[in-house]
PDB file of N, CA, C and O in Angstrom:
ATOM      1  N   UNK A  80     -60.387  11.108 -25.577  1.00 88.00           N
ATOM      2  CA  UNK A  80     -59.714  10.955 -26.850  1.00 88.00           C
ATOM      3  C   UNK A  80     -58.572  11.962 -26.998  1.00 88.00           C
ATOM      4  O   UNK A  80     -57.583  11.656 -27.665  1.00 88.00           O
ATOM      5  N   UNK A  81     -58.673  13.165 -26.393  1.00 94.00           N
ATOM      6  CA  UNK A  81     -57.638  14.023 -26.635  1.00 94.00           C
ATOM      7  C   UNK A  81     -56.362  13.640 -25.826  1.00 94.00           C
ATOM      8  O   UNK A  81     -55.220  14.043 -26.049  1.00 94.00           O
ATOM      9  N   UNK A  82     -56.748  12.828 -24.891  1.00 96.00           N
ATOM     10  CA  UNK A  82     -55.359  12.096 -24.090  1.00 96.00           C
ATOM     11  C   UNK A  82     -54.587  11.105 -24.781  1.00 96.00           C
ATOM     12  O   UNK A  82     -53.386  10.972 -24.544  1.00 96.00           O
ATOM     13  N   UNK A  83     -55.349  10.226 -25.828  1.00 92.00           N
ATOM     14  CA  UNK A  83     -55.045   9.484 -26.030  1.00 92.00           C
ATOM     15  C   UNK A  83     -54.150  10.231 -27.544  1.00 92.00           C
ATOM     16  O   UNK A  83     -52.956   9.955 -27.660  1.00 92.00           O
ATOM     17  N   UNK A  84     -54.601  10.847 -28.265  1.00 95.00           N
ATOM     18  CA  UNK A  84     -54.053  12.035 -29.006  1.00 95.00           C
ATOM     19  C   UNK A  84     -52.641  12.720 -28.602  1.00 95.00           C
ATOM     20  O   UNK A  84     -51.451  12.484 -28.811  1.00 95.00           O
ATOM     21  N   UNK A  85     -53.221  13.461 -28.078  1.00 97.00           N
ATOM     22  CA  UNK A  85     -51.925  13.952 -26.874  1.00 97.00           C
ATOM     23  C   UNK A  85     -50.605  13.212 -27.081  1.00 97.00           C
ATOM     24  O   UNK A  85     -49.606  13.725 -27.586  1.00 97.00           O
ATOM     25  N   UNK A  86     -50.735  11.499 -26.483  1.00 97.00           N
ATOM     26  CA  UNK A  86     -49.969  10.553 -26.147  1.00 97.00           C
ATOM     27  C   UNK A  86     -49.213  10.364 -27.640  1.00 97.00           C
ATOM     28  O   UNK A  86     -48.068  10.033 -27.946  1.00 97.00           O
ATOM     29  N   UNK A  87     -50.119  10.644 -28.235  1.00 96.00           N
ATOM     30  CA  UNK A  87     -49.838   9.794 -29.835  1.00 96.00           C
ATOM     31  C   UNK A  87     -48.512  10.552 -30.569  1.00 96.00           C
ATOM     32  O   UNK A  87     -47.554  10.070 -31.173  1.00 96.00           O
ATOM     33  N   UNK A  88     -48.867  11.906 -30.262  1.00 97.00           N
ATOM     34  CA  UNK A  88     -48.286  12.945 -30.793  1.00 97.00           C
ATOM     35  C   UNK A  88     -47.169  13.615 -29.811  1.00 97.00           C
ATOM     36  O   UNK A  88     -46.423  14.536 -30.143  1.00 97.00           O
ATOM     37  N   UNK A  89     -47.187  13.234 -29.058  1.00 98.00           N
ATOM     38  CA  UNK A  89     -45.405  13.502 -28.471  1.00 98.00           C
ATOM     39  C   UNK A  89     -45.008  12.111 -28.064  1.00 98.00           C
ATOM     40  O   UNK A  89     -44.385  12.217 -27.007  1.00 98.00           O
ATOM     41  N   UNK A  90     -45.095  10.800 -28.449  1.00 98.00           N
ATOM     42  CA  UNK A  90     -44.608   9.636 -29.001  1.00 98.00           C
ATOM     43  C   UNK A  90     -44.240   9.546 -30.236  1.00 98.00           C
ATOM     44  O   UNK A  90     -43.189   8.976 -30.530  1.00 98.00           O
ATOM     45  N   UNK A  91     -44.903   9.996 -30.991  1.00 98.00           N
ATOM     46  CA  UNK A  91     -44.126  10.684 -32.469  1.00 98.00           C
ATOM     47  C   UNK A  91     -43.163  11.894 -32.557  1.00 98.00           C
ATOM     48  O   UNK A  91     -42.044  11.694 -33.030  1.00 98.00           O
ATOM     49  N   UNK A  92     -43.539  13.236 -32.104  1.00 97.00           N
ATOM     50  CA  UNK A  92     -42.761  14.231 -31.762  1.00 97.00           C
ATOM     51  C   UNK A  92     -41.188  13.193 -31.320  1.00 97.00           C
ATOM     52  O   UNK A  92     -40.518  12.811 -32.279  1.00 97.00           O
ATOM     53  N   UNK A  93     -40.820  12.897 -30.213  1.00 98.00           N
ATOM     54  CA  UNK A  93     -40.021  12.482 -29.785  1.00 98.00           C
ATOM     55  C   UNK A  93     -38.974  11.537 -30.566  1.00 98.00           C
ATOM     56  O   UNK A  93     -37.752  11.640 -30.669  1.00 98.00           O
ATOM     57  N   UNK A  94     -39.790  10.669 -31.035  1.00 98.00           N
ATOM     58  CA  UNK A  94     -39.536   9.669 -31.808  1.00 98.00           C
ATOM     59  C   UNK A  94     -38.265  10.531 -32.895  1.00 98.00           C
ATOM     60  O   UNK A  94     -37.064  10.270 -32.972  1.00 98.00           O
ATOM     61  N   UNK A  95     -38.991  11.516 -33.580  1.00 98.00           N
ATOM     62  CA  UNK A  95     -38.148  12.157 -34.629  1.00 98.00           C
ATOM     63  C   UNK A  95     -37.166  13.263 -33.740  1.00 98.00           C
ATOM     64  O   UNK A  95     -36.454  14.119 -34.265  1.00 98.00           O
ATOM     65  N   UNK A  96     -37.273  13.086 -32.644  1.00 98.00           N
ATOM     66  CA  UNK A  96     -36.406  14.248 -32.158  1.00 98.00           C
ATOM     67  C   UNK A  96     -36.546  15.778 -32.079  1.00 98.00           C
ATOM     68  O   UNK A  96     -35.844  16.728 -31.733  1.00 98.00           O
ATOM     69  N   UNK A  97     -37.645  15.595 -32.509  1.00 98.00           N
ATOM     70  CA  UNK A  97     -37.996  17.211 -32.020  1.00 98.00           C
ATOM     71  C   UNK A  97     -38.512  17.582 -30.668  1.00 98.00           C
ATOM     72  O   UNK A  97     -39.091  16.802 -29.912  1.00 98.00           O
ATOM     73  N   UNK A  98     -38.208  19.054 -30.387  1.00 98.00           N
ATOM     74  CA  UNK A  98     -38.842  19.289 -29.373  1.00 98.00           C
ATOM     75  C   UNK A  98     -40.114  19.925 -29.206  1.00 98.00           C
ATOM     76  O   UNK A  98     -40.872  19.897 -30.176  1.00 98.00           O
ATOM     77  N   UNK A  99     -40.466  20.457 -28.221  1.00 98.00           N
ATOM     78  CA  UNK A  99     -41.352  21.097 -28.084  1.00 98.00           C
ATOM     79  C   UNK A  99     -41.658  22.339 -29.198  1.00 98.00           C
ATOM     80  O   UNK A  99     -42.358  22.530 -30.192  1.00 98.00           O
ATOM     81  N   UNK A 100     -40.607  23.097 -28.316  1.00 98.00           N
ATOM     82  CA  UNK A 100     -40.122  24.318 -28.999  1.00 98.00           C
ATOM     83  C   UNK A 100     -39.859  24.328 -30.547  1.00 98.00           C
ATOM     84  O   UNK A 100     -40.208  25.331 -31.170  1.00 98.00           O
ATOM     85  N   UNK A 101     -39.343  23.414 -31.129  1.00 98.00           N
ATOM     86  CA  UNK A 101     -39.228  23.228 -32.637  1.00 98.00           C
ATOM     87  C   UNK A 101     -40.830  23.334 -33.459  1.00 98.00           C
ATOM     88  O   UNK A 101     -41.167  24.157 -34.310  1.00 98.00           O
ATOM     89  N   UNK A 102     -41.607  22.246 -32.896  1.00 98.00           N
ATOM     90  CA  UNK A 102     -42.558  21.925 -33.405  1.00 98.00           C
ATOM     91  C   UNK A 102     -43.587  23.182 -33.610  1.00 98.00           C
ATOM     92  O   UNK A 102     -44.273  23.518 -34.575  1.00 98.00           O
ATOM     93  N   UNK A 103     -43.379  23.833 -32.081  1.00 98.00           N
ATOM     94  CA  UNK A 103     -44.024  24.744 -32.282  1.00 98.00           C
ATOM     95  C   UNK A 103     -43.563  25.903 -33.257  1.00 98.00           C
ATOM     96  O   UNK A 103     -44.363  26.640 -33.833  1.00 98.00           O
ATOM     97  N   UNK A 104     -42.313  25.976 -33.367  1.00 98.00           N
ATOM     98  CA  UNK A 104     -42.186  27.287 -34.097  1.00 98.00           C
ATOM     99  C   UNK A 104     -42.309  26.781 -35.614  1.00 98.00           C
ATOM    100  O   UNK A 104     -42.216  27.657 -36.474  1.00 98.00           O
ATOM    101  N   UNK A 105     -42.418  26.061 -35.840  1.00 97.00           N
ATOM    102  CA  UNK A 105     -42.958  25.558 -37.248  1.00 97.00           C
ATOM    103  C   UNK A 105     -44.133  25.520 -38.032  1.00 97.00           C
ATOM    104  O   UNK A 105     -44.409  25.420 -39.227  1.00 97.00           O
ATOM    105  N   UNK A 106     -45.084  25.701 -36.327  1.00 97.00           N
ATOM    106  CA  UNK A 106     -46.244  25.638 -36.620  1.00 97.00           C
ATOM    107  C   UNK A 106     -46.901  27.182 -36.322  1.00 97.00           C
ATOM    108  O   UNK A 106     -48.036  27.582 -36.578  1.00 97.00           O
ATOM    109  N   UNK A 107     -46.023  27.736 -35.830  1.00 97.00           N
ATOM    110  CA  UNK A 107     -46.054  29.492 -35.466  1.00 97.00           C
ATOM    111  C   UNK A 107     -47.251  29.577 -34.400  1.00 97.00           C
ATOM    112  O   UNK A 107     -48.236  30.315 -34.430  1.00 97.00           O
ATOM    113  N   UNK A 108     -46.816  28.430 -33.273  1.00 97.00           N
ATOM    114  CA  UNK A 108     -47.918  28.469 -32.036  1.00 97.00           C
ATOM    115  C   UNK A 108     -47.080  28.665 -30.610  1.00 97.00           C
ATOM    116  O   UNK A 108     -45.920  28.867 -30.970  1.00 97.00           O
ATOM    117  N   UNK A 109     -47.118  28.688 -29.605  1.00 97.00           N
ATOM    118  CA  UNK A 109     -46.463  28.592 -28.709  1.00 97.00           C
ATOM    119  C   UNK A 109     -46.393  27.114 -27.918  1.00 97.00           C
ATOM    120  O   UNK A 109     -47.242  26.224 -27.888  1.00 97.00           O
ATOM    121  N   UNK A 110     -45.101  27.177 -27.304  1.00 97.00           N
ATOM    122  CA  UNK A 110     -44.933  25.893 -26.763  1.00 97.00           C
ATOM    123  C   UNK A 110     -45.266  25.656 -26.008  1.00 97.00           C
ATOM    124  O   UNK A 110     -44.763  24.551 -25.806  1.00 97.00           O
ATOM    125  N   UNK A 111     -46.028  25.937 -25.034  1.00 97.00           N
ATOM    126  CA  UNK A 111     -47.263  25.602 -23.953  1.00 97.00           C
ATOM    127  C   UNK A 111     -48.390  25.596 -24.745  1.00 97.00           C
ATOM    128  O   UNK A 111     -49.297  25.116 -24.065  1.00 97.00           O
ATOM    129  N   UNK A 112     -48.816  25.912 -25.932  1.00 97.00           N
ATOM    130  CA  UNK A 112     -49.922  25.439 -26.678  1.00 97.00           C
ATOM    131  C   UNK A 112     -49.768  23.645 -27.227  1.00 97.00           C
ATOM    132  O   UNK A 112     -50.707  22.849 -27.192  1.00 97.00           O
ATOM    133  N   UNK A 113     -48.444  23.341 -27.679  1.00 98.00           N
ATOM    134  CA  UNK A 113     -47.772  21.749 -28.025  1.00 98.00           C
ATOM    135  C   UNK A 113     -48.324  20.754 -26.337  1.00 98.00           C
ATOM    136  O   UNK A 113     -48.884  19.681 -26.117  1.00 98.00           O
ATOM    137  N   UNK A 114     -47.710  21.977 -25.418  1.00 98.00           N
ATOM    138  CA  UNK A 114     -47.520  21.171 -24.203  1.00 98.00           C
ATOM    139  C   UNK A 114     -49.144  20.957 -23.651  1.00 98.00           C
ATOM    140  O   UNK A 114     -49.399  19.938 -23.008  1.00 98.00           O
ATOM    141  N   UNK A 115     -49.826  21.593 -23.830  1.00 98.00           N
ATOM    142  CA  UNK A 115     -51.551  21.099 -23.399  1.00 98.00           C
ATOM    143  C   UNK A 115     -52.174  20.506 -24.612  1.00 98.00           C
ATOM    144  O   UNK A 115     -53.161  19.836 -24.311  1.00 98.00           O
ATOM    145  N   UNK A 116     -51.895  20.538 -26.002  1.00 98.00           N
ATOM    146  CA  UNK A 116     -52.156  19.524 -26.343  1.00 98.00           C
ATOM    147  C   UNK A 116     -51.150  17.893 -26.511  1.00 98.00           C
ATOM    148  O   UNK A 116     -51.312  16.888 -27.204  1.00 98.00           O
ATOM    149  N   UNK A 117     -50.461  18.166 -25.836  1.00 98.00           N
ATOM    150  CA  UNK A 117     -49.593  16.765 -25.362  1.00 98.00           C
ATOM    151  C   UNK A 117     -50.079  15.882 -24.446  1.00 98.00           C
ATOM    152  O   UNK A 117     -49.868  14.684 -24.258  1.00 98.00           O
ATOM    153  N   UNK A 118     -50.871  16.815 -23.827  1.00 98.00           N
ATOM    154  CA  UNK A 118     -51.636  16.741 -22.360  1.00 98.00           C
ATOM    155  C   UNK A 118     -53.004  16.211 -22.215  1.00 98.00           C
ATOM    156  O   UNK A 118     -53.564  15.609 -21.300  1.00 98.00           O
ATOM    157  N   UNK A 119     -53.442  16.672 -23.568  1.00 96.00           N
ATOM    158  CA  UNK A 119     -54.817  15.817 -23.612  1.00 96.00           C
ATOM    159  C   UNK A 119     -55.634  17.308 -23.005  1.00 96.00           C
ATOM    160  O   UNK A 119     -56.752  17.192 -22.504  1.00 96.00           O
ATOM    161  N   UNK A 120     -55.136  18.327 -23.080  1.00 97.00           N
ATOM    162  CA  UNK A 120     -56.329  19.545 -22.337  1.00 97.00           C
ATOM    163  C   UNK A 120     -56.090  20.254 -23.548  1.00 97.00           C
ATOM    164  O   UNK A 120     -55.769  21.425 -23.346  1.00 97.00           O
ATOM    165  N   UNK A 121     -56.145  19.909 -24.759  1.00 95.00           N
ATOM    166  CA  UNK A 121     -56.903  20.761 -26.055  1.00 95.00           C
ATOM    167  C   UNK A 121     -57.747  19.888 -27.213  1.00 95.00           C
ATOM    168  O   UNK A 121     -57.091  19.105 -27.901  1.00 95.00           O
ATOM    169  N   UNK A 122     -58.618  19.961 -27.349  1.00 93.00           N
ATOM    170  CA  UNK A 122     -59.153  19.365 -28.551  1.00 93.00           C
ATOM    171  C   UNK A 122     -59.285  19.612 -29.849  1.00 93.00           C
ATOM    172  O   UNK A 122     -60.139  20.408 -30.239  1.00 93.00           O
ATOM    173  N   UNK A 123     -58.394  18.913 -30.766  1.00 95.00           N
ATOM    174  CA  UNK A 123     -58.052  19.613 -31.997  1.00 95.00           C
ATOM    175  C   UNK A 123     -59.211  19.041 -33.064  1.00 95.00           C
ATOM    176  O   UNK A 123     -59.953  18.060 -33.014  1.00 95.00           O
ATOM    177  N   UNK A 124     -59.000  20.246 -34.181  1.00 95.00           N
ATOM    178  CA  UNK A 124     -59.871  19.782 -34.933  1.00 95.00           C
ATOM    179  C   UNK A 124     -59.368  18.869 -36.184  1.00 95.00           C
ATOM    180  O   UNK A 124     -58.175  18.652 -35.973  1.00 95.00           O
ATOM    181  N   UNK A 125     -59.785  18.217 -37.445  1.00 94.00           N
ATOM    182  CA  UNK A 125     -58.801  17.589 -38.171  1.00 94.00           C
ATOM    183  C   UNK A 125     -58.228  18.418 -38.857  1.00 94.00           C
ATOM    184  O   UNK A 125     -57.236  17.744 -39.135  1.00 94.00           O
ATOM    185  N   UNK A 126     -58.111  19.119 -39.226  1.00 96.00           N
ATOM    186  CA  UNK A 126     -57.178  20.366 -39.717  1.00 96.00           C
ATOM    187  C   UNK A 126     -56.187  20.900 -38.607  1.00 96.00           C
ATOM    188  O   UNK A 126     -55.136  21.152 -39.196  1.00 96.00           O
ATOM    189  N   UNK A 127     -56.105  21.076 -37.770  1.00 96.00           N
ATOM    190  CA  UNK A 127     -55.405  21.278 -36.674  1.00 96.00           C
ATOM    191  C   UNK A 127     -54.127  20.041 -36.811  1.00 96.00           C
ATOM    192  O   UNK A 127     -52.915  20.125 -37.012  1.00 96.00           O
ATOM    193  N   UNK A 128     -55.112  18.833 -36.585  1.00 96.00           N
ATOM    194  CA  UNK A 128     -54.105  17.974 -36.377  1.00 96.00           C
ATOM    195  C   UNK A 128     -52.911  17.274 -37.347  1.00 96.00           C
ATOM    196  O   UNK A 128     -51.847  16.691 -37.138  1.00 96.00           O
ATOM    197  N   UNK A 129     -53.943  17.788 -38.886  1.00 97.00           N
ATOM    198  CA  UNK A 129     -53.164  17.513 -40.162  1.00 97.00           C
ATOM    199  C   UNK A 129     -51.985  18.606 -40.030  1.00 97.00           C
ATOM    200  O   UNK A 129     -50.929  18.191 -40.506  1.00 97.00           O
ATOM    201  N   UNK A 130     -51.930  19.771 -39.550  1.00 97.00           N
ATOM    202  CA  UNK A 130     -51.421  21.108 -39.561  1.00 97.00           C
ATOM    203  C   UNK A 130     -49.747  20.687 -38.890  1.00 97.00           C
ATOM    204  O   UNK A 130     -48.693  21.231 -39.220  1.00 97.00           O
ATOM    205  N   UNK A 131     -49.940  19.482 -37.802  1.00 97.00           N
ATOM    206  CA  UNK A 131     -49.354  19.410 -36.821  1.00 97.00           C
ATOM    207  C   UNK A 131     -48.530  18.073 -37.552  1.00 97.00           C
ATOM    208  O   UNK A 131     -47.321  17.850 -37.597  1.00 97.00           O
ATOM    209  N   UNK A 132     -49.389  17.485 -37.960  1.00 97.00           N
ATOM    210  CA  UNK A 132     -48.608  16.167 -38.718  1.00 97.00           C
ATOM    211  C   UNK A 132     -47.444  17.260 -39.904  1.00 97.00           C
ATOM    212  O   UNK A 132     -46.217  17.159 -39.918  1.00 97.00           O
ATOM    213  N   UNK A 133     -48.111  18.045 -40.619  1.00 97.00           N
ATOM    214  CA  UNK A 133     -46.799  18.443 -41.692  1.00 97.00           C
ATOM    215  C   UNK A 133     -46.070  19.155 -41.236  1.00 97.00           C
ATOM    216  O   UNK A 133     -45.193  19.570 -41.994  1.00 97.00           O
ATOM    217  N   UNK A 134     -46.067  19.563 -40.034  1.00 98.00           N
ATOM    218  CA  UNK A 134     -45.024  20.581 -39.439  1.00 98.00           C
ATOM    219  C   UNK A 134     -43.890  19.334 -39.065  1.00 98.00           C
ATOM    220  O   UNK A 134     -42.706  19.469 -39.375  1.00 98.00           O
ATOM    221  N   UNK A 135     -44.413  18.070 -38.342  1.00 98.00           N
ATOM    222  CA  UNK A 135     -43.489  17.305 -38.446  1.00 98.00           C
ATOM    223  C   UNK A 135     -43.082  16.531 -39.546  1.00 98.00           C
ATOM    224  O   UNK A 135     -42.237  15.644 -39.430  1.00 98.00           O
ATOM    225  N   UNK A 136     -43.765  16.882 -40.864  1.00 97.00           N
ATOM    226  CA  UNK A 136     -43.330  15.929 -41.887  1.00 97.00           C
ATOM    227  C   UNK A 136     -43.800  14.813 -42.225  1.00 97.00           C
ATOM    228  O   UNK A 136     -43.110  14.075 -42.928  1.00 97.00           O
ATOM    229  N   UNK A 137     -45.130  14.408 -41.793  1.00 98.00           N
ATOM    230  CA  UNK A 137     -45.717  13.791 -41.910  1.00 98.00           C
ATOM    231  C   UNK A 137     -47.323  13.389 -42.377  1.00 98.00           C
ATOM    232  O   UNK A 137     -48.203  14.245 -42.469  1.00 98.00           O
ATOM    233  N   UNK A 138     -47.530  12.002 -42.641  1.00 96.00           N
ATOM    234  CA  UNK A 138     -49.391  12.447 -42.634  1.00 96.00           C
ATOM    235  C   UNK A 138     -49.904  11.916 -41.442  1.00 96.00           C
ATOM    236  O   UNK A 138     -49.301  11.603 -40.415  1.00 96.00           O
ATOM    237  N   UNK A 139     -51.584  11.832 -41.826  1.00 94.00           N
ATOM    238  CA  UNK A 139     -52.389  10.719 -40.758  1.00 94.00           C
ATOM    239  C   UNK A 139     -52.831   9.789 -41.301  1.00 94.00           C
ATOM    240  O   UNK A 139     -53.244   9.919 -42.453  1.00 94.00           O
ATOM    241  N   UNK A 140     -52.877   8.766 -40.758  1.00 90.00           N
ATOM    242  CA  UNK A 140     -53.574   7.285 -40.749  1.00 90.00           C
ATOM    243  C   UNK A 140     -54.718   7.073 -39.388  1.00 90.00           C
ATOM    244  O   UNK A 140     -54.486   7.105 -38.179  1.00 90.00           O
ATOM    245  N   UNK A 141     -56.036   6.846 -40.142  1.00 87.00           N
ATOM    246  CA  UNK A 141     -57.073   7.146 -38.754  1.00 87.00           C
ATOM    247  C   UNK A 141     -57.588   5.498 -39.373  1.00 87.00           C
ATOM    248  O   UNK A 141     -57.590   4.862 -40.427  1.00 87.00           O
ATOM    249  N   UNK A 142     -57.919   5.376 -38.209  1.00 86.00           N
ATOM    250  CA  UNK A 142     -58.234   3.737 -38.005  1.00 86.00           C
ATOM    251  C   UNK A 142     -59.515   3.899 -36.748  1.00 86.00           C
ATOM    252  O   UNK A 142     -59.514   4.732 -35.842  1.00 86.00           O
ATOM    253  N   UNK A 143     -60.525   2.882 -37.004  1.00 89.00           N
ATOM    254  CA  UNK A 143     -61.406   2.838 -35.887  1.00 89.00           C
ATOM    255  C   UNK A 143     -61.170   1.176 -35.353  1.00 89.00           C
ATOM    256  O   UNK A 143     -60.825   0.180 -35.989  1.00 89.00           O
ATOM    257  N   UNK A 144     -61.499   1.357 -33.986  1.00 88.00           N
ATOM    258  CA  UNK A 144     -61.208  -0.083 -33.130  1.00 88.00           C
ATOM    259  C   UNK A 144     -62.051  -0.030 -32.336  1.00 88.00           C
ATOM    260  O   UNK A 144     -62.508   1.014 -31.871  1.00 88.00           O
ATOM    261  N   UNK A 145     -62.552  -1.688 -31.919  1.00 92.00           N
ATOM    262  CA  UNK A 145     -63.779  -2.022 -31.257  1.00 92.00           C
ATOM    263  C   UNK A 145     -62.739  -1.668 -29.668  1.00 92.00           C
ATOM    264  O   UNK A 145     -61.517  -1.597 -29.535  1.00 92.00           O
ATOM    265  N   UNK A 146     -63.789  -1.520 -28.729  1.00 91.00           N
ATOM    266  CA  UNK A 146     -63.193  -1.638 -27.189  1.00 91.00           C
ATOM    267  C   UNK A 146     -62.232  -1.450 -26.959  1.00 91.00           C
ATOM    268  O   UNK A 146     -61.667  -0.455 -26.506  1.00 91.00           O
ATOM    269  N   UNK A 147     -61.689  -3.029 -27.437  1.00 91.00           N
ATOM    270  CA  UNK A 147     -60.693  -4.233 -26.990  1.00 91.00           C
ATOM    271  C   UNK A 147     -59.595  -3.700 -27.655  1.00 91.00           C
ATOM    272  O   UNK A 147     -58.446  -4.133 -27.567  1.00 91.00           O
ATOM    273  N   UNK A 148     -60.161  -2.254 -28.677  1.00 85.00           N
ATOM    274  CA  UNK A 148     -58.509  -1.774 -29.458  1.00 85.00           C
ATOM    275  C   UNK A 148     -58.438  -2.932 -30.589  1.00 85.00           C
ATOM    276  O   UNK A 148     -57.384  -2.761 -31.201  1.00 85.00           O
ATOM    277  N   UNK A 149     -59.027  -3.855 -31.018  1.00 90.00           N
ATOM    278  CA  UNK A 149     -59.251  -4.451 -31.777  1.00 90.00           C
ATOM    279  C   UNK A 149     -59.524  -3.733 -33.216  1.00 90.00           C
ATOM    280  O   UNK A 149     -60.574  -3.089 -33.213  1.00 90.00           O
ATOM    281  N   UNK A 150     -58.822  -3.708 -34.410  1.00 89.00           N
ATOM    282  CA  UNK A 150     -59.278  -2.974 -35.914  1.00 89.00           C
ATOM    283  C   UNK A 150     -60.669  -3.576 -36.121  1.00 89.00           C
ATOM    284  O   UNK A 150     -60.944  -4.705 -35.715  1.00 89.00           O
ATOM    285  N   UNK A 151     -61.550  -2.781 -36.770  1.00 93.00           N
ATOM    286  CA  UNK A 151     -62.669  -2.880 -37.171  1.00 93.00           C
ATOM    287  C   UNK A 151     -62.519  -3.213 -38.578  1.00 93.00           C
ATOM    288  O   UNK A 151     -63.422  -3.870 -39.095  1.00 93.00           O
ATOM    289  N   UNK A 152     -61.234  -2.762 -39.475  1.00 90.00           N
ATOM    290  CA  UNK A 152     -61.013  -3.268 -40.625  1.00 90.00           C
ATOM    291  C   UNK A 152     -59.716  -4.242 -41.401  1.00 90.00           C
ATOM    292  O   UNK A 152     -58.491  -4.163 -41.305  1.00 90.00           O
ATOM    293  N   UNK A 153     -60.073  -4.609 -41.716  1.00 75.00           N
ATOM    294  CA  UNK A 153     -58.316  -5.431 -41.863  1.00 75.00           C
ATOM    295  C   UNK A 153     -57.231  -4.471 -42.725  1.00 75.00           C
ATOM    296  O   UNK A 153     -57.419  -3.531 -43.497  1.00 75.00           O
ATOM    297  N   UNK A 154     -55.777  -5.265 -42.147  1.00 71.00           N
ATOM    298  CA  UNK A 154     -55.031  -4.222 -42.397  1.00 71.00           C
ATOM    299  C   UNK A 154     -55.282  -3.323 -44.087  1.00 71.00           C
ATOM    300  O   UNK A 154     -55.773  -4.057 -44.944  1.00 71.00           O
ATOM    301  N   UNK A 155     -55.093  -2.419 -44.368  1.00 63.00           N
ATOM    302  CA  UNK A 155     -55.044  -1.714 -45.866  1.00 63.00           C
ATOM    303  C   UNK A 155     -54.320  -1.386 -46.272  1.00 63.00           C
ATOM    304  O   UNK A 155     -54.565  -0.633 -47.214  1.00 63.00           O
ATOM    305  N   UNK A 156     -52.978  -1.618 -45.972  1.00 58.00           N
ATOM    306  CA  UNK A 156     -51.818  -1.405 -47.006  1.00 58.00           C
ATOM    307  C   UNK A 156     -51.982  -2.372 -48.421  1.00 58.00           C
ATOM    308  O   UNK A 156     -51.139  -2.304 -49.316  1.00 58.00           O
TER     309      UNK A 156
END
């Protein structure tokens, strides 16, 4: 799960154009700390990861899915 995390979050990072280095100093961590959890070799906690969403300006949306990646709930907007 932390890979898949990882993935999520410098697909977003990117997306807005930040870098490494930005994100991190926003978040007052180092940028080889961004870069292993980019990596899927840190496991954050949900506070961690909320921490990381407002540094980029953002929130979370957590969703659970069967297997197949299939939603378990229909959309909720």
């Amino acid at each position: 799960h932390a890979k898949v995390v990882g993935r999520e979050l410098k697909d977003t990072r990117q997306a807005l154009g930040l870098t490494q280095a930005v994100l991190a100093e926003r978040l007052g961590v180092s940028a080889s700390y961004i870069s292993a959890v980019e990596a899927g070799k840190r496991n954050l906690t949900l506070g961690q990861l909320a921490n990381i969403a407002g540094a980029m300006r953002l929130g979370i949306d957590i969703s659970f899915v069967h297997p197949d990646g299939t939603p378990v709930c229909a959309d909720r907007t």
